[in-house]
Short mmCIF file of C-alpha atoms and ligand atoms in Angstrom, two decimals:
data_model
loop_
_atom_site.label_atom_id
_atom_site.label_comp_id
_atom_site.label_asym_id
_atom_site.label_seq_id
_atom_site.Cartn_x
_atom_site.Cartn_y
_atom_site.Cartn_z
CA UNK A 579 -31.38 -3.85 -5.35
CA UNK A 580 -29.20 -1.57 -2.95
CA UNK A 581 -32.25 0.07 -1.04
CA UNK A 582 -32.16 4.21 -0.20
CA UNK A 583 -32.45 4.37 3.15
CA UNK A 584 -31.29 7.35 5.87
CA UNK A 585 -29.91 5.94 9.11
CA UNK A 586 -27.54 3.17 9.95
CA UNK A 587 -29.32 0.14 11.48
CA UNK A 588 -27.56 -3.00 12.79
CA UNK A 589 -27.21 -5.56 9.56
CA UNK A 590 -26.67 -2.77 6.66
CA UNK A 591 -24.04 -3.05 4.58
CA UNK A 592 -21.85 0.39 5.08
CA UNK A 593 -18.85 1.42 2.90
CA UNK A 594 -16.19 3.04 5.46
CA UNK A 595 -15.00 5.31 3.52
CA UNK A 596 -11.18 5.24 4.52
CA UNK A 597 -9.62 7.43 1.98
CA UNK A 598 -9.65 8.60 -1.34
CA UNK A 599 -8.81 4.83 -3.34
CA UNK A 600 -9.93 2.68 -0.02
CA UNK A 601 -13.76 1.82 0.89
CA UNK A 602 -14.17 -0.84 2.53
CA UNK A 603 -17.67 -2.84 2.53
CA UNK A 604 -18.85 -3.58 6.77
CA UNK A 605 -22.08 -5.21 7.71
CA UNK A 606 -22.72 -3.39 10.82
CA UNK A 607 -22.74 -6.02 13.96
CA UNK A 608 -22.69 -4.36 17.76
CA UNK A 609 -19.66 -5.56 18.91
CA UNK A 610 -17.68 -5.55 16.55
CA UNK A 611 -14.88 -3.15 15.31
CA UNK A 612 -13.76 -1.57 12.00
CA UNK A 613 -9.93 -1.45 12.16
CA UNK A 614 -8.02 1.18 9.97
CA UNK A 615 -4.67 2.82 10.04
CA UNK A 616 -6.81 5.96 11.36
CA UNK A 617 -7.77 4.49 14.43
CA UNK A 618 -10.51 1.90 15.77
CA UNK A 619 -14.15 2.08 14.90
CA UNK A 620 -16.67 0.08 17.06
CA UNK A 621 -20.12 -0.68 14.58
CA UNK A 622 -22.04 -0.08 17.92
CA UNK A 623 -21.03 3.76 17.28
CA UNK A 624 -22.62 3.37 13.77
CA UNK A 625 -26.01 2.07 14.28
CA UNK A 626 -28.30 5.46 14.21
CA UNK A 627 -26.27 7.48 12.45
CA UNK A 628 -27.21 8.97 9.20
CA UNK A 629 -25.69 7.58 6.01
CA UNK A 630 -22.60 9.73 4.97
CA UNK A 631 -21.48 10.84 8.15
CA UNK A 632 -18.03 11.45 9.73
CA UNK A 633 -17.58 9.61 12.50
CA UNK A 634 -14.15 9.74 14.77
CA UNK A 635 -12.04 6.74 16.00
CA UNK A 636 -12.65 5.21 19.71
CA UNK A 637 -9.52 7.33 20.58
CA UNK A 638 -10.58 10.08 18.33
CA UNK A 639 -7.15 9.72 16.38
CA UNK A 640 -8.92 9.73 12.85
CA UNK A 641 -12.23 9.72 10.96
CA UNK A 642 -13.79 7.91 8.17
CA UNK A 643 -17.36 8.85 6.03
CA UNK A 644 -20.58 5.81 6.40
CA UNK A 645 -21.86 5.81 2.97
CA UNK A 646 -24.71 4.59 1.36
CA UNK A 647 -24.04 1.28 -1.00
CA UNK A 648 -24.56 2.21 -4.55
CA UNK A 649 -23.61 0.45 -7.74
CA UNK A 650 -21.20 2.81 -8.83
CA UNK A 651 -19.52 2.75 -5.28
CA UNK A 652 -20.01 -1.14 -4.83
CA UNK A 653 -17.64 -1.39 -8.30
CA UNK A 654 -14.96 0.23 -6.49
CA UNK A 655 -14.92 -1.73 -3.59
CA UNK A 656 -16.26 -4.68 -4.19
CA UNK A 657 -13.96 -8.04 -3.82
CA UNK A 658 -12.34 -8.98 -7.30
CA UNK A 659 -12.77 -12.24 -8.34
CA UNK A 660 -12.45 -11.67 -12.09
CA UNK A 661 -11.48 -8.46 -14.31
CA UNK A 662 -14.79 -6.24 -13.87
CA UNK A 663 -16.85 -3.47 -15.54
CA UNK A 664 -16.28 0.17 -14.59
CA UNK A 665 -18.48 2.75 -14.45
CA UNK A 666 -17.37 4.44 -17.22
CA UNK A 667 -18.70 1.36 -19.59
CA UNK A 668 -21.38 0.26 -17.57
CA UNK A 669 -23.43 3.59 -17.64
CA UNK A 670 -22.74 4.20 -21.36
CA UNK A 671 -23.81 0.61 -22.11
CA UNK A 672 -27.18 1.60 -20.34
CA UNK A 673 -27.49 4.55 -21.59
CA UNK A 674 -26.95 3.35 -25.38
CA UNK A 675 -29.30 0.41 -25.09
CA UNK A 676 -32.34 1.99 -23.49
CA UNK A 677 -32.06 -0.11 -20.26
CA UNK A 678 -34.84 1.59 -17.69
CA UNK A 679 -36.98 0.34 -14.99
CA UNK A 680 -38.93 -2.38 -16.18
CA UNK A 681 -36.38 -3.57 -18.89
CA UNK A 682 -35.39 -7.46 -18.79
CA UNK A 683 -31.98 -7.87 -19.95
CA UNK A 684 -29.52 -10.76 -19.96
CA UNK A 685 -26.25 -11.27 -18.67
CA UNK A 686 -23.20 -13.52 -19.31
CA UNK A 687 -20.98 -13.67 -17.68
CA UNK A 688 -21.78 -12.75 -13.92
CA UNK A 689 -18.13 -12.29 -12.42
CA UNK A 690 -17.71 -10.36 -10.13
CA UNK A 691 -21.13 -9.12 -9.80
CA UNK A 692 -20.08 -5.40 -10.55
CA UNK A 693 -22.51 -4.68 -13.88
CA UNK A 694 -24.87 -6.98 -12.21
CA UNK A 695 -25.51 -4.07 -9.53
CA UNK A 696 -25.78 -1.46 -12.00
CA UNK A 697 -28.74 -3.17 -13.95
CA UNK A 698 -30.81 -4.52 -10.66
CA UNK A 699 -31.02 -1.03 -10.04
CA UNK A 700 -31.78 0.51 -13.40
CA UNK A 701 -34.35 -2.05 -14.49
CA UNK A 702 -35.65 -1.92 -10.77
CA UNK A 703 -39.16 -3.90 -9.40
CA UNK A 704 -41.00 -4.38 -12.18
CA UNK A 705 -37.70 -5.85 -14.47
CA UNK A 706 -35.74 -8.55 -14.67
CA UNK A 707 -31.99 -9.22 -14.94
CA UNK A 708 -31.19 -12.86 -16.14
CA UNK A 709 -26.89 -13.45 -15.07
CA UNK A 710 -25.20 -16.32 -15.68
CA UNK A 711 -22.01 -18.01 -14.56
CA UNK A 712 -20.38 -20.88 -15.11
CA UNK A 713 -17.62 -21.18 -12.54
CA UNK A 714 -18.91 -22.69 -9.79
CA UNK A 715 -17.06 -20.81 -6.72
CA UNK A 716 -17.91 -17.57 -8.63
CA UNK A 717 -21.57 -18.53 -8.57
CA UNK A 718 -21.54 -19.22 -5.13
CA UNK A 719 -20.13 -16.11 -4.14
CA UNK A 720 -22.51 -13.84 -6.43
CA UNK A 721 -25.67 -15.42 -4.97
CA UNK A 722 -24.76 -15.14 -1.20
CA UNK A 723 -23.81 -11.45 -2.33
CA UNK A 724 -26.70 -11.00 -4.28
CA UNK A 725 -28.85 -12.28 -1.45
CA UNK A 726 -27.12 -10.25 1.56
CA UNK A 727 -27.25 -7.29 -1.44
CA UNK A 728 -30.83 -8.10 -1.93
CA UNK A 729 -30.95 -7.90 -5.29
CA UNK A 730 -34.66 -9.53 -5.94
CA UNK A 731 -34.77 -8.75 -9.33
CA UNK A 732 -31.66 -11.07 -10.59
CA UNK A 733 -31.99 -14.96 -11.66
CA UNK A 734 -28.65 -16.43 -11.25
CA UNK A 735 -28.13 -19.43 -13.22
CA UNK A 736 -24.61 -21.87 -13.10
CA UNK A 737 -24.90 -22.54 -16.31
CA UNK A 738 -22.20 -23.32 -19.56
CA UNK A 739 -23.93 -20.24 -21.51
CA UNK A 740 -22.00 -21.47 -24.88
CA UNK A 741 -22.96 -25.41 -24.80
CA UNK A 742 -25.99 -25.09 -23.03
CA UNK A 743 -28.12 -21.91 -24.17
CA UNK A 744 -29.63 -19.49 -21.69
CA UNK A 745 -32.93 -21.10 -20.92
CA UNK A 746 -34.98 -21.18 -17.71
CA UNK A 747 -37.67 -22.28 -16.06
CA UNK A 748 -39.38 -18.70 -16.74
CA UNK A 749 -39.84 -16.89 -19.68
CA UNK A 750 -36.91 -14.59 -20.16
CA UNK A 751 -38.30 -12.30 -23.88
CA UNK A 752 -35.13 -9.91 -22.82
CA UNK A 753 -34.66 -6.56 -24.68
CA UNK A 754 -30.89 -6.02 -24.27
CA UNK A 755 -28.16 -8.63 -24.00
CA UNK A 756 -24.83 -7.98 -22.48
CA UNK A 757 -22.25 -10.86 -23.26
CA UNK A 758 -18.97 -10.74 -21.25
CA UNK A 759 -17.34 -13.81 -22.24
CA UNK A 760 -14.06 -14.69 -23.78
CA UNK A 761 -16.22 -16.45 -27.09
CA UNK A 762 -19.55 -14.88 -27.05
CA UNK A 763 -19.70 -15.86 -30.36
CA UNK A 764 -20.39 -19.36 -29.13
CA UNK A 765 -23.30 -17.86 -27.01
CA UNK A 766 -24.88 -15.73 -29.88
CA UNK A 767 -27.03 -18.80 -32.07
CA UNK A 768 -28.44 -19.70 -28.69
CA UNK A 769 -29.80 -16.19 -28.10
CA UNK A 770 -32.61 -16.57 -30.50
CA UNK A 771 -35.07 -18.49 -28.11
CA UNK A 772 -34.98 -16.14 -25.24
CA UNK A 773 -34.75 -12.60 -26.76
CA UNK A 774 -38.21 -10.80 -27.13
CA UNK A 775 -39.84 -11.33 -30.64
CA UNK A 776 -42.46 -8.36 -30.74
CA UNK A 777 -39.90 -5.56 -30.42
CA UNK A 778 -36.23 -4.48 -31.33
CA UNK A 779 -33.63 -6.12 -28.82
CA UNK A 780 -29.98 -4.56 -28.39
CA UNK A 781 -26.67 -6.66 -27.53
CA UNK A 782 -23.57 -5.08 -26.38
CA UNK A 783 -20.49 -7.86 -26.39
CA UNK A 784 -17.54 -6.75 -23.92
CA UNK A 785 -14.17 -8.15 -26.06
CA UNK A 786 -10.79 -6.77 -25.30
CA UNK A 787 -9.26 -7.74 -28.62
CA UNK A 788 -9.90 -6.91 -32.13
CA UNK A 789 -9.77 -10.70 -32.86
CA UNK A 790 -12.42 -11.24 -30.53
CA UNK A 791 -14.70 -8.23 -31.99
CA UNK A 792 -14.00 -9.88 -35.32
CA UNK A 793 -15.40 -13.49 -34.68
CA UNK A 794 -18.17 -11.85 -32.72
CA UNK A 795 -19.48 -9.84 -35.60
CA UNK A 796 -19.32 -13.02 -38.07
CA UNK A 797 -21.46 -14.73 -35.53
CA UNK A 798 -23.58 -11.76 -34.93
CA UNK A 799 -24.24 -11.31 -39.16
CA UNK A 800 -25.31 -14.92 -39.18
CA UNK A 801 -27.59 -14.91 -36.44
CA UNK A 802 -29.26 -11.52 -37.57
CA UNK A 803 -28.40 -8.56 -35.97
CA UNK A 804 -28.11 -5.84 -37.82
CA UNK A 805 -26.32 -2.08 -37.19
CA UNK A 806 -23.05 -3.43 -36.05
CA UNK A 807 -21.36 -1.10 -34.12
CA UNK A 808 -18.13 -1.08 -32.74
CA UNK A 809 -17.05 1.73 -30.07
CA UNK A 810 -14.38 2.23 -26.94
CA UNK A 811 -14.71 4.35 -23.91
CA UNK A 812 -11.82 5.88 -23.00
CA UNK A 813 -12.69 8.10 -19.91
CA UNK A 814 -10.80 11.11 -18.63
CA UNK A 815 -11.49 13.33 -15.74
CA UNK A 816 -11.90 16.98 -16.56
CA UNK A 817 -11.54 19.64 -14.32
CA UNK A 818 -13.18 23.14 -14.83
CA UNK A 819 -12.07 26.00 -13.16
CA UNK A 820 -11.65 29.77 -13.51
CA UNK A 821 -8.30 31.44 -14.15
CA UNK A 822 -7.59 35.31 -14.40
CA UNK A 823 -7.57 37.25 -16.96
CA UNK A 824 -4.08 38.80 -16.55
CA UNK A 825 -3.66 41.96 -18.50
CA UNK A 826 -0.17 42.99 -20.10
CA UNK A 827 -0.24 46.39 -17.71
CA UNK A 828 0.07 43.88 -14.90
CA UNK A 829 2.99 42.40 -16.73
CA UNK A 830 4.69 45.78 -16.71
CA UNK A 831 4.25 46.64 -13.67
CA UNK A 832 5.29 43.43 -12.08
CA UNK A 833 8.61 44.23 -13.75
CA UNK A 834 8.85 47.57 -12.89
CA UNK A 835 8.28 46.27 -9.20
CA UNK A 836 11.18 43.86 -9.29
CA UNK A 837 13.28 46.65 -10.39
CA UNK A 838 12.23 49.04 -7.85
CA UNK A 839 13.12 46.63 -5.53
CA UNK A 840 16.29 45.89 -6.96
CA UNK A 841 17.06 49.27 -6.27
CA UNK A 842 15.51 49.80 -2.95
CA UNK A 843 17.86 47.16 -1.58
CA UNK A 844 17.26 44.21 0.44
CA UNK A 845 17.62 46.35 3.26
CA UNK A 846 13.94 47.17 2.79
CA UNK A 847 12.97 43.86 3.03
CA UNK A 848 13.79 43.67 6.63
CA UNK A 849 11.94 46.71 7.47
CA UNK A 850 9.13 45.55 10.08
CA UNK A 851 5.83 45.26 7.72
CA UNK A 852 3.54 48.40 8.29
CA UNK A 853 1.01 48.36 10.88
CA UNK A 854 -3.10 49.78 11.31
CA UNK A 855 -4.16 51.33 14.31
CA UNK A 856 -5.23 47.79 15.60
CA UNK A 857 -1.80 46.51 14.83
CA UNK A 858 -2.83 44.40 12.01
CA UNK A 859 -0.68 43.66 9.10
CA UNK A 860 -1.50 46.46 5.94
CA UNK A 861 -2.75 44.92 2.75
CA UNK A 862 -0.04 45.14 0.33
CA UNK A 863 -2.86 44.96 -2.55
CA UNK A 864 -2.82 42.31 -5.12
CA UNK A 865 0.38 41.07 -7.07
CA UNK A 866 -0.79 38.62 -10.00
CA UNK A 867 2.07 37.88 -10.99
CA UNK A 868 3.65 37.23 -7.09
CA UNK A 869 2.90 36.89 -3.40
CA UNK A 870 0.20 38.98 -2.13
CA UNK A 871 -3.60 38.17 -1.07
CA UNK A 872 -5.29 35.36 -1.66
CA UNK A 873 -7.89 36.27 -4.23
CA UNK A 874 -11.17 33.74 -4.27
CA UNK A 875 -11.67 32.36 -7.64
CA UNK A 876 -14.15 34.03 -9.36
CA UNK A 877 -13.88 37.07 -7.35
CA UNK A 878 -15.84 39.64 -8.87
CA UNK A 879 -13.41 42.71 -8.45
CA UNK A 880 -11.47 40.52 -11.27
CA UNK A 881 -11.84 39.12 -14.81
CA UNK A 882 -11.93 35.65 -15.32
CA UNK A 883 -12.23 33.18 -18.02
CA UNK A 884 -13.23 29.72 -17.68
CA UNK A 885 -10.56 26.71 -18.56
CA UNK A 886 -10.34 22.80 -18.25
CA UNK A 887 -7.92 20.58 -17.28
CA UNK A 888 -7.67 16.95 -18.37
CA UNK A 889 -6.69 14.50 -15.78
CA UNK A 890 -5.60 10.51 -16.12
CA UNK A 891 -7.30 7.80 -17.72
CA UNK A 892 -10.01 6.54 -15.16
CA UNK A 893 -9.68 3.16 -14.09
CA UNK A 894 -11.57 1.37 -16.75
CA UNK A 895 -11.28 -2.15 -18.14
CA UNK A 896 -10.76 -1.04 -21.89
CA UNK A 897 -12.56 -3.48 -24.04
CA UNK A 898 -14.42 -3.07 -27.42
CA UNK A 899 -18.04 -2.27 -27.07
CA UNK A 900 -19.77 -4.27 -29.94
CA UNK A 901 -23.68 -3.23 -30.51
CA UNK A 902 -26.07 -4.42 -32.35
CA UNK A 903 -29.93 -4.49 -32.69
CA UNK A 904 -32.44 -7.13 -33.57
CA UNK A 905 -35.24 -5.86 -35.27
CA UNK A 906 -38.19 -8.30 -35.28
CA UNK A 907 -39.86 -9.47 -38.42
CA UNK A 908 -43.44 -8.78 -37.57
CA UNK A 909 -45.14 -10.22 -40.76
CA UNK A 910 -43.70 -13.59 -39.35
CA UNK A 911 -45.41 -15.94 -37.29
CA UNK A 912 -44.48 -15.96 -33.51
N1 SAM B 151 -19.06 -8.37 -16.23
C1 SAM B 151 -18.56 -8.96 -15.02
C2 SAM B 151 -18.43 -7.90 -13.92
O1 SAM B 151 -18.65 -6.69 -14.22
O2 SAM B 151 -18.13 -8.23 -12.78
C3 SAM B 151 -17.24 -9.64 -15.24
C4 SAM B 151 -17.32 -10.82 -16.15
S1 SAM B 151 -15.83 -11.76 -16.18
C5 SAM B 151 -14.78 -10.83 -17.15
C6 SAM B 151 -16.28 -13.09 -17.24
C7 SAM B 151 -17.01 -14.19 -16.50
O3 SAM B 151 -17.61 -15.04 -17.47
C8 SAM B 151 -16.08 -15.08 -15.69
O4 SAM B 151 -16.50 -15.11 -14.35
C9 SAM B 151 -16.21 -16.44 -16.32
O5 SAM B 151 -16.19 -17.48 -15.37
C10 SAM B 151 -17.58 -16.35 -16.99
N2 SAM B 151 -17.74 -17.22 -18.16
C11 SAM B 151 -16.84 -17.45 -19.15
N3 SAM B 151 -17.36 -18.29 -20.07
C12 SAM B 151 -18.62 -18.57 -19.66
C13 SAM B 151 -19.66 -19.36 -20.19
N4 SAM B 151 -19.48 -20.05 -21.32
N5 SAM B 151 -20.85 -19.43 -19.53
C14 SAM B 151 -21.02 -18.73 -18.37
N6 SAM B 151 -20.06 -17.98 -17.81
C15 SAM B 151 -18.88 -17.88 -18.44
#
């Protein structure tokens, strides 16, 4: 999995943080050079540096942030080579179904390699993540990436999942299944040989339509699972912040200022603003209601109350989330 580390060293993998909706992945290499719109960045300047920090252009024309790979930052940058899991899904999915360090889960399948990155580093060293792809290019590409990534905790297999089951040389007994496949209910009756038998194992199937969800839950009845559940993320930014507490006297007297200066004339206006005895602007005080000093928020010569703002829909893949659980049946023979 992505290791922590501190400082750049020739052959990381960087994400140049460009802007706000461009990282781009680098292996730093001396010699070469990271071109942006902000200016030329030679990898030579990299190697030392601590992750997450600024560094300027060769002509010192722009800057861009060296960050640490992580799985939630390698899903937003990371090449697309099929529709992918967001964050948004992938944590709640982990979340939901127990996954932690040690967990072996299975996964169908692999595309783009974005959920794969979130599980190698939840189930860490002593787990296992079992991935699965049938499209050969797409294979190819996820193990180079999971190799350069080193992600020593994944088994890739090319493998059919639907026709030809999900064993391997190893024994697999996973505790959570994650099926991202356009018929997973073609992949479900071959789940029974390779999902653990001494303890309860969770599957979450990733369909975008209801007809999809439906099939899926037929297969899923038939095959055992029980506590079929069907949910959707939808995720929104919110944004909490303080506003003040304007009082109705403030109100009045906002009005009663527009109509003194109504009155006073414009002429007034133009009157050079009054001056301290170190020639320094006066303060005019606070106007809530108009121009006047910037007050900090949560200032505490004010009263505030706190609000929140929704923002857009995050960039998420909506699909339905289909759960599930297998609970063992212990008086059976294993
Ligand atoms: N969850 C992945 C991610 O976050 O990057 C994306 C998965 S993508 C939507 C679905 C992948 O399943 C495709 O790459 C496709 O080639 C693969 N696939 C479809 N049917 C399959 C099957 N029967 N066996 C194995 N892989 C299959």
């Amino acid at each position: 999995m992505f290791q922590h580390k501190k400082t750049i060293a020739e052959g990381d993998l960087v994400l140049a943080y460009i802007g706000r909706d461009n990282l781009k992945p680098i292996f730093v290499k001396k010699g070469d050079v990271l071109q942006t719109k902000y200016g030329n960045f030679p990898h030579t300047d990299m190697i030392g540096k601590p992750f997450g920090s600024q560094v300027t252009s060769a002509k010192n024309v722009g800057f861009i942030y060296l960050l640490l790979p992580t799985p939630e930052l390698w899903t937003v940058s990371l090449p697309h080579r099929t529709q992918i899991v967001y964050t948004p899904d992938s944590s709640y999915i982990i979340q939901r179904m127990n996954v932690v360090g040690g967990s072996r889960v299975i996964e169908a399948g692999t595309g783009s390699g974005s959920f794969t990155h979130a599980f190698s580093r939840t189930v860490g060293p002593t787990g296992r993540v079992f991935s699965y792809e049938f499209h050969e290019q797409r294979y190819l590409q996820a193990k180079e990436e999971f190799e350069s990534h080193k992600l020593e905790n994944v088994t890739l297999t090319h493998r059919d999942v639907c026709s030809e089951g999900f064993d391997v040389d190893s024994e697999i007994s996973a505790q959570m299944v994650f099926l991202d496949l356009p018929s997973p209910w073609e992949a479900i009756p071959h789940l029974s040989r390779v999902i653990a038998k001494d303890q309860t194992v969770g599957i979450c199937c990733f369909s975008p339509c209801i007809e999809q969800v439906v099939k899926t839950v037929e297969a899923l009845q038939e095959c055992g699972w029980t506590a079929v559940e069907m949910t959707e993320v939808q995720a929104k930014k919110w944004e909490a912040r303080k506003e003040m507490v304007r009082e109705l006297d403030d109100a009045i007297e906002r009005l009663r200022d527009v109509k003194r200066r109504q009155k006073e004339g414009a002429e007034l206006k133009k009157l050079p603003p009054k001056r301290d005895a170190d020639g320094n602007e006066k303060d005019r005080g606070y106007n809530p209601f108009g121009k006047g000093k910037r007050i900090a928020e949560g200032d505490e010569s004010f009263q505030w109350q706190n609000v929140s703002k929704t923002g857009p829909e995050l960039k998420t893949h909506t699909s339905y989330l289909l759960f599930a659980r297998q609970v063992p049946d212990l008086g059976a023979e294993v």
